[in-house]
PDB file of C-alpha atoms in Angstrom:
ATOM      1  CA  MET O 721      14.379   9.163 -23.731  1.00 71.00           C
ATOM      2  CA  LYS O 722      11.946   9.888 -26.609  1.00 87.00           C
ATOM      3  CA  ARG O 723       8.438   8.403 -25.825  1.00 84.00           C
ATOM      4  CA  ASP O 724       8.711   5.952 -29.116  1.00 86.00           C
ATOM      5  CA  ALA O 725      11.545   4.690 -27.608  1.00 89.00           C
ATOM      6  CA  LEU O 726       9.876   4.126 -24.100  1.00 90.00           C
ATOM      7  CA  VAL O 727       7.346   2.585 -25.823  1.00 89.00           C
ATOM      8  CA  LYS O 728       9.385  -0.025 -27.742  1.00 91.00           C
ATOM      9  CA  GLU O 729      11.371  -0.851 -24.546  1.00 92.00           C
ATOM     10  CA  THR O 730       8.171  -1.536 -22.453  1.00 93.00           C
ATOM     11  CA  ARG O 731       6.967  -3.908 -25.180  1.00 93.00           C
ATOM     12  CA  GLU O 732      10.221  -5.475 -25.339  1.00 92.00           C
ATOM     13  CA  ALA O 733       9.951  -5.999 -21.383  1.00 91.00           C
ATOM     14  CA  LEU O 734       6.683  -7.350 -21.832  1.00 93.00           C
ATOM     15  CA  ALA O 735       7.453  -9.756 -24.404  1.00 93.00           C
ATOM     16  CA  LYS O 736      10.684 -10.769 -22.658  1.00 92.00           C
ATOM     17  CA  THR O 737       8.675 -12.008 -19.752  1.00 91.00           C
ATOM     18  CA  GLY O 738       6.089 -13.880 -21.603  1.00 92.00           C
ATOM     19  CA  PHE O 739       3.332 -11.452 -22.527  1.00 94.00           C
ATOM     20  CA  PHE O 740       1.542 -11.529 -25.921  1.00 95.00           C
ATOM     21  CA  LEU O 741       1.194  -8.071 -27.092  1.00 95.00           C
ATOM     22  CA  SER O 742      -0.962  -6.225 -29.441  1.00 92.00           C
ATOM     23  CA  ARG O 743       0.169  -4.892 -32.713  1.00 87.00           C
ATOM     24  CA  PRO O 744       1.760  -1.573 -32.657  1.00 82.00           C
ATOM     25  CA  HIS O 745      -0.751   0.944 -33.692  1.00 78.00           C
ATOM     26  CA  GLY O 746       0.932   4.081 -33.743  1.00 72.00           C
ATOM     27  CA  GLU O 747      -2.084   6.267 -33.294  1.00 73.00           C
ATOM     28  CA  ARG O 748      -1.912   9.214 -31.194  1.00 73.00           C
ATOM     29  CA  GLY O 749      -4.712  10.511 -29.115  1.00 72.00           C
ATOM     30  CA  LEU O 750      -6.037   6.551 -27.789  1.00 82.00           C
ATOM     31  CA  CYS O 751      -6.090   6.060 -24.413  1.00 89.00           C
ATOM     32  CA  PHE O 752      -3.815   3.149 -24.559  1.00 93.00           C
ATOM     33  CA  ASP O 753      -0.654   2.432 -26.380  1.00 93.00           C
ATOM     34  CA  LEU O 754      -0.850  -1.538 -26.052  1.00 94.00           C
ATOM     35  CA  VAL O 755      -2.746  -4.407 -24.600  1.00 95.00           C
ATOM     36  CA  ALA O 756      -0.492  -7.228 -23.241  1.00 95.00           C
ATOM     37  CA  ARG O 757      -1.875 -10.830 -21.858  1.00 95.00           C
ATOM     38  CA  ARG O 758       0.000 -13.512 -19.888  1.00 92.00           C
ATOM     39  CA  ASP O 759      -2.280 -16.441 -18.600  1.00 92.00           C
ATOM     40  CA  ASP O 760      -4.878 -14.703 -16.698  1.00 91.00           C
ATOM     41  CA  THR O 761      -3.246 -11.307 -16.540  1.00 91.00           C
ATOM     42  CA  LEU O 762      -4.519  -8.583 -19.148  1.00 94.00           C
ATOM     43  CA  LEU O 763      -2.754  -5.455 -18.811  1.00 95.00           C
ATOM     44  CA  ILE O 764      -3.922  -2.158 -20.771  1.00 96.00           C
ATOM     45  CA  VAL O 765      -0.811   0.127 -20.719  1.00 96.00           C
ATOM     46  CA  LYS O 766      -0.370   3.745 -21.719  1.00 96.00           C
ATOM     47  CA  VAL O 767       2.932   5.150 -21.785  1.00 94.00           C
ATOM     48  CA  PHE O 768       4.413   8.747 -21.034  1.00 94.00           C
ATOM     49  CA  GLN O 769       7.550  10.554 -20.595  1.00 93.00           C
ATOM     50  CA  ASN O 770       5.910  12.800 -18.238  1.00 94.00           C
ATOM     51  CA  VAL O 771       2.949  11.202 -16.429  1.00 95.00           C
ATOM     52  CA  ASP O 772       1.702  14.711 -15.418  1.00 94.00           C
ATOM     53  CA  ALA O 773       0.357  14.409 -19.261  1.00 94.00           C
ATOM     54  CA  LEU O 774      -2.083  11.639 -18.147  1.00 94.00           C
ATOM     55  CA  SER O 775      -5.546  13.356 -17.984  1.00 95.00           C
ATOM     56  CA  LYS O 776      -8.659  12.479 -15.978  1.00 96.00           C
ATOM     57  CA  GLU O 777     -10.462  11.828 -19.278  1.00 96.00           C
ATOM     58  CA  THR O 778      -7.567   9.422 -20.410  1.00 95.00           C
ATOM     59  CA  ALA O 779      -7.388   7.661 -17.106  1.00 96.00           C
ATOM     60  CA  GLN O 780     -11.258   7.021 -16.895  1.00 97.00           C
ATOM     61  CA  GLU O 781     -10.986   5.718 -20.374  1.00 96.00           C
ATOM     62  CA  LEU O 782      -8.211   3.225 -19.559  1.00 96.00           C
ATOM     63  CA  LYS O 783     -10.222   2.281 -16.601  1.00 96.00           C
ATOM     64  CA  ALA O 784     -13.150   1.641 -18.430  1.00 96.00           C
ATOM     65  CA  ILE O 785     -11.549  -0.472 -21.312  1.00 95.00           C
ATOM     66  CA  ALA O 786      -9.805  -2.466 -18.468  1.00 95.00           C
ATOM     67  CA  ARG O 787     -12.785  -2.894 -16.514  1.00 96.00           C
ATOM     68  CA  THR O 788     -14.771  -4.141 -19.804  1.00 96.00           C
ATOM     69  CA  LEU O 789     -11.987  -6.600 -20.860  1.00 95.00           C
ATOM     70  CA  GLU O 790     -11.468  -7.767 -17.308  1.00 95.00           C
ATOM     71  CA  GLY O 791      -7.697  -6.324 -17.212  1.00 94.00           C
ATOM     72  CA  SER O 792      -5.936  -3.816 -15.395  1.00 95.00           C
ATOM     73  CA  PRO O 793      -4.771  -0.404 -16.505  1.00 96.00           C
ATOM     74  CA  LEU O 794      -1.072   0.559 -16.065  1.00 96.00           C
ATOM     75  CA  VAL O 795       0.742   3.803 -16.723  1.00 96.00           C
ATOM     76  CA  VAL O 796       4.667   3.317 -17.587  1.00 96.00           C
ATOM     77  CA  GLY O 797       6.576   6.817 -17.287  1.00 95.00           C
ATOM     78  CA  GLU O 798       9.984   8.141 -16.831  1.00 94.00           C
ATOM     79  CA  ARG O 799       9.165  11.207 -14.819  1.00 93.00           C
ATOM     80  CA  SER O 800       6.817  13.656 -13.182  1.00 91.00           C
ATOM     81  CA  GLY O 801       6.786  17.288 -12.839  1.00 87.00           C
ATOM     82  CA  THR O 802       8.704  16.867  -9.665  1.00 85.00           C
ATOM     83  CA  GLY O 803      11.484  14.613 -11.257  1.00 90.00           C
ATOM     84  CA  SER O 804      12.327  11.187 -12.151  1.00 93.00           C
ATOM     85  CA  LEU O 805      10.169   8.421 -10.905  1.00 93.00           C
ATOM     86  CA  GLU O 806      11.680   6.329  -8.237  1.00 90.00           C
ATOM     87  CA  ASP O 807      12.524   2.557  -8.802  1.00 91.00           C
ATOM     88  CA  GLY O 808      10.535   0.237  -6.488  1.00 90.00           C
ATOM     89  CA  VAL O 809       7.673   2.812  -5.848  1.00 92.00           C
ATOM     90  CA  ILE O 810       3.982   2.612  -7.278  1.00 93.00           C
ATOM     91  CA  TYR O 811       2.595   6.028  -8.208  1.00 92.00           C
ATOM     92  CA  SER O 812      -1.095   6.692  -8.546  1.00 91.00           C
ATOM     93  CA  ARG O 813      -3.129   9.103 -10.550  1.00 92.00           C
ATOM     94  CA  PHE O 814      -6.645   9.132 -11.285  1.00 94.00           C
ATOM     95  CA  GLY O 815      -7.058   5.731  -9.805  1.00 92.00           C
ATOM     96  CA  VAL O 816      -4.188   4.469 -12.317  1.00 95.00           C
ATOM     97  CA  PRO O 817      -1.159   2.751 -10.931  1.00 94.00           C
ATOM     98  CA  ILE O 818       1.954   4.183 -12.425  1.00 95.00           C
ATOM     99  CA  LEU O 819       5.303   2.702 -12.571  1.00 94.00           C
ATOM    100  CA  CYS O 820       8.810   3.487 -14.300  1.00 93.00           C
ATOM    101  CA  ARG O 821       9.767   0.809 -16.743  1.00 90.00           C
ATOM    102  CA  SER O 822      12.681  -0.447 -14.446  1.00 90.00           C
ATOM    103  CA  THR O 823      10.223  -1.287 -11.526  1.00 92.00           C
ATOM    104  CA  LEU O 824       7.874  -2.818 -14.239  1.00 91.00           C
ATOM    105  CA  LEU O 825      10.952  -4.814 -15.311  1.00 88.00           C
ATOM    106  CA  GLU O 826      12.011  -6.057 -11.933  1.00 89.00           C
ATOM    107  CA  PHE O 827       8.509  -6.894 -10.911  1.00 88.00           C
ATOM    108  CA  LEU O 828       7.956  -8.942 -14.206  1.00 86.00           C
ATOM    109  CA  GLU O 829      11.303 -10.457 -14.384  1.00 86.00           C
ATOM    110  CA  GLU O 830      12.133 -11.289 -10.694  1.00 85.00           C
ATOM    111  CA  GLY O 831       8.574 -11.316  -9.101  1.00 80.00           C
ATOM    112  CA  VAL O 832       9.774  -8.409  -6.924  1.00 76.00           C
ATOM    113  CA  PRO O 833       6.419  -6.214  -6.380  1.00 78.00           C
ATOM    114  CA  PRO O 834       6.982  -2.897  -5.506  1.00 82.00           C
ATOM    115  CA  PHE O 835       6.388  -2.413  -1.686  1.00 82.00           C
ATOM    116  CA  LEU O 836       6.378   1.682  -1.688  1.00 87.00           C
ATOM    117  CA  PHE O 837       3.646   3.777  -3.015  1.00 87.00           C
ATOM    118  CA  SER O 838       3.720   7.442  -3.292  1.00 86.00           C
ATOM    119  CA  ALA O 839       0.784   9.339  -1.773  1.00 80.00           C
ATOM    120  CA  PRO O 840       0.486  13.349  -0.507  1.00 78.00           C
ATOM    121  CA  GLY O 841       2.979  13.372   2.560  1.00 78.00           C
ATOM    122  CA  GLY O 842       5.483  10.906   0.921  1.00 81.00           C
ATOM    123  CA  LEU O 843       6.216   7.530   0.392  1.00 84.00           C
ATOM    124  CA  TYR O 844       4.280   4.730   2.222  1.00 90.00           C
ATOM    125  CA  VAL O 845       4.691   0.759   3.030  1.00 90.00           C
ATOM    126  CA  ARG O 846       2.007  -1.261   3.785  1.00 88.00           C
ATOM    127  CA  LEU O 847       2.705  -2.933   6.964  1.00 89.00           C
ATOM    128  CA  ASP O 848       2.206  -6.657   7.702  1.00 89.00           C
ATOM    129  CA  ALA O 849      -0.528  -6.115  10.439  1.00 89.00           C
ATOM    130  CA  ALA O 850      -0.607  -9.616  11.618  1.00 90.00           C
ATOM    131  CA  ALA O 851       3.220 -10.072  12.079  1.00 88.00           C
ATOM    132  CA  LEU O 852       3.250  -6.517  14.117  1.00 89.00           C
ATOM    133  CA  ARG O 853       0.504  -7.837  16.241  1.00 90.00           C
ATOM    134  CA  ARG O 854       2.346 -11.086  16.550  1.00 90.00           C
ATOM    135  CA  MET O 855       5.765  -9.381  17.476  1.00 87.00           C
ATOM    136  CA  ARG O 856       4.082  -7.093  19.986  1.00 88.00           C
ATOM    137  CA  ASP O 857       2.286 -10.016  21.619  1.00 90.00           C
ATOM    138  CA  GLU O 858       5.592 -12.119  21.925  1.00 91.00           C
ATOM    139  CA  ARG O 859       7.584  -9.230  23.188  1.00 90.00           C
ATOM    140  CA  GLY O 860       4.814  -8.057  25.641  1.00 91.00           C
ATOM    141  CA  LEU O 861       5.004  -4.424  24.278  1.00 90.00           C
ATOM    142  CA  SER O 862       1.832  -2.207  25.113  1.00 91.00           C
ATOM    143  CA  LEU O 863       0.446   0.279  22.189  1.00 91.00           C
ATOM    144  CA  GLY O 864       2.427   2.979  24.182  1.00 92.00           C
ATOM    145  CA  ALA O 865       5.845   1.204  24.022  1.00 90.00           C
ATOM    146  CA  LEU O 866       5.448   0.384  20.350  1.00 90.00           C
ATOM    147  CA  ALA O 867       4.265   3.975  19.551  1.00 91.00           C
ATOM    148  CA  GLU O 868       7.496   5.178  21.357  1.00 91.00           C
ATOM    149  CA  ILE O 869       9.561   3.052  19.328  1.00 89.00           C
ATOM    150  CA  ALA O 870       8.095   4.063  16.246  1.00 90.00           C
ATOM    151  CA  GLY O 871       7.859   7.966  17.102  1.00 91.00           C
ATOM    152  CA  VAL O 872       3.998   8.062  16.627  1.00 93.00           C
ATOM    153  CA  SER O 873       0.966   7.976  18.711  1.00 94.00           C
ATOM    154  CA  ARG O 874      -0.785   5.328  20.317  1.00 93.00           C
ATOM    155  CA  ARG O 875      -3.893   5.695  18.043  1.00 95.00           C
ATOM    156  CA  THR O 876      -1.594   5.609  15.150  1.00 94.00           C
ATOM    157  CA  ILE O 877      -0.164   2.236  15.902  1.00 92.00           C
ATOM    158  CA  GLN O 878      -3.743   0.918  16.437  1.00 93.00           C
ATOM    159  CA  MET O 879      -4.587   2.023  13.036  1.00 93.00           C
ATOM    160  CA  TYR O 880      -1.266   0.240  11.690  1.00 92.00           C
ATOM    161  CA  LEU O 881      -2.609  -2.764  13.260  1.00 91.00           C
ATOM    162  CA  ASP O 882      -5.831  -2.305  11.580  1.00 92.00           C
ATOM    163  CA  GLY O 883      -4.241  -1.818   7.926  1.00 89.00           C
ATOM    164  CA  MET O 884      -3.154   1.572   7.569  1.00 91.00           C
ATOM    165  CA  ALA O 885       0.036   2.018   5.494  1.00 90.00           C
ATOM    166  CA  ALA O 886       3.300   3.668   7.337  1.00 92.00           C
ATOM    167  CA  THR O 887       5.411   6.259   6.277  1.00 90.00           C
ATOM    168  CA  LEU O 888       8.918   4.870   5.101  1.00 86.00           C
ATOM    169  CA  ASP O 889      10.816   6.294   8.297  1.00 88.00           C
ATOM    170  CA  VAL O 890       8.114   4.950  10.460  1.00 90.00           C
ATOM    171  CA  ALA O 891       8.344   1.287   8.955  1.00 88.00           C
ATOM    172  CA  MET O 892      12.089   1.400   9.245  1.00 88.00           C
ATOM    173  CA  ARG O 893      12.294   2.239  12.810  1.00 87.00           C
ATOM    174  CA  LEU O 894       9.589  -0.577  13.584  1.00 86.00           C
ATOM    175  CA  GLU O 895      11.730  -2.969  11.270  1.00 84.00           C
ATOM    176  CA  ASP O 896      14.961  -2.104  13.224  1.00 82.00           C
ATOM    177  CA  VAL O 897      13.427  -2.907  16.563  1.00 75.00           C
ATOM    178  CA  LEU O 898      11.014  -5.824  15.578  1.00 73.00           C
TER     179      LEU O 898
END
């Protein structure tokens, strides 16, 4: 999809879900493509076909504008150098969240936030540490027993209980048992 079409579809998705949008500016070289507001939510949005085009300088400018306006920076894209961006995954580059358009639309329309995020080493999910602790206590599982179920060390289980994210495969093993 061409960049202009992607910008147009992103604008339409935001407008459809109740956001008021800035006028299209058509200027190249700006660090943002549109500004969207709904209630107390202000998004400063940059759209790329390939998110690898996001430079550190553009990300810093995007974050500075968002901070100044008390909003949130957001990049919407289709792919990176490694392939298409996956649905339901939050990516990050230079501290700016990156979503594909379908993930943004699902979140805006259905209120389903992406639960996976990409980081070096793969896809990760934030565990509900309180629920994990409660299930461990209810079932009388030791750290070692839970570690064996998850296929990780006892220290890693302790880190999950302290709020560390888990890889998708570990989270799925824990979910199957608990």
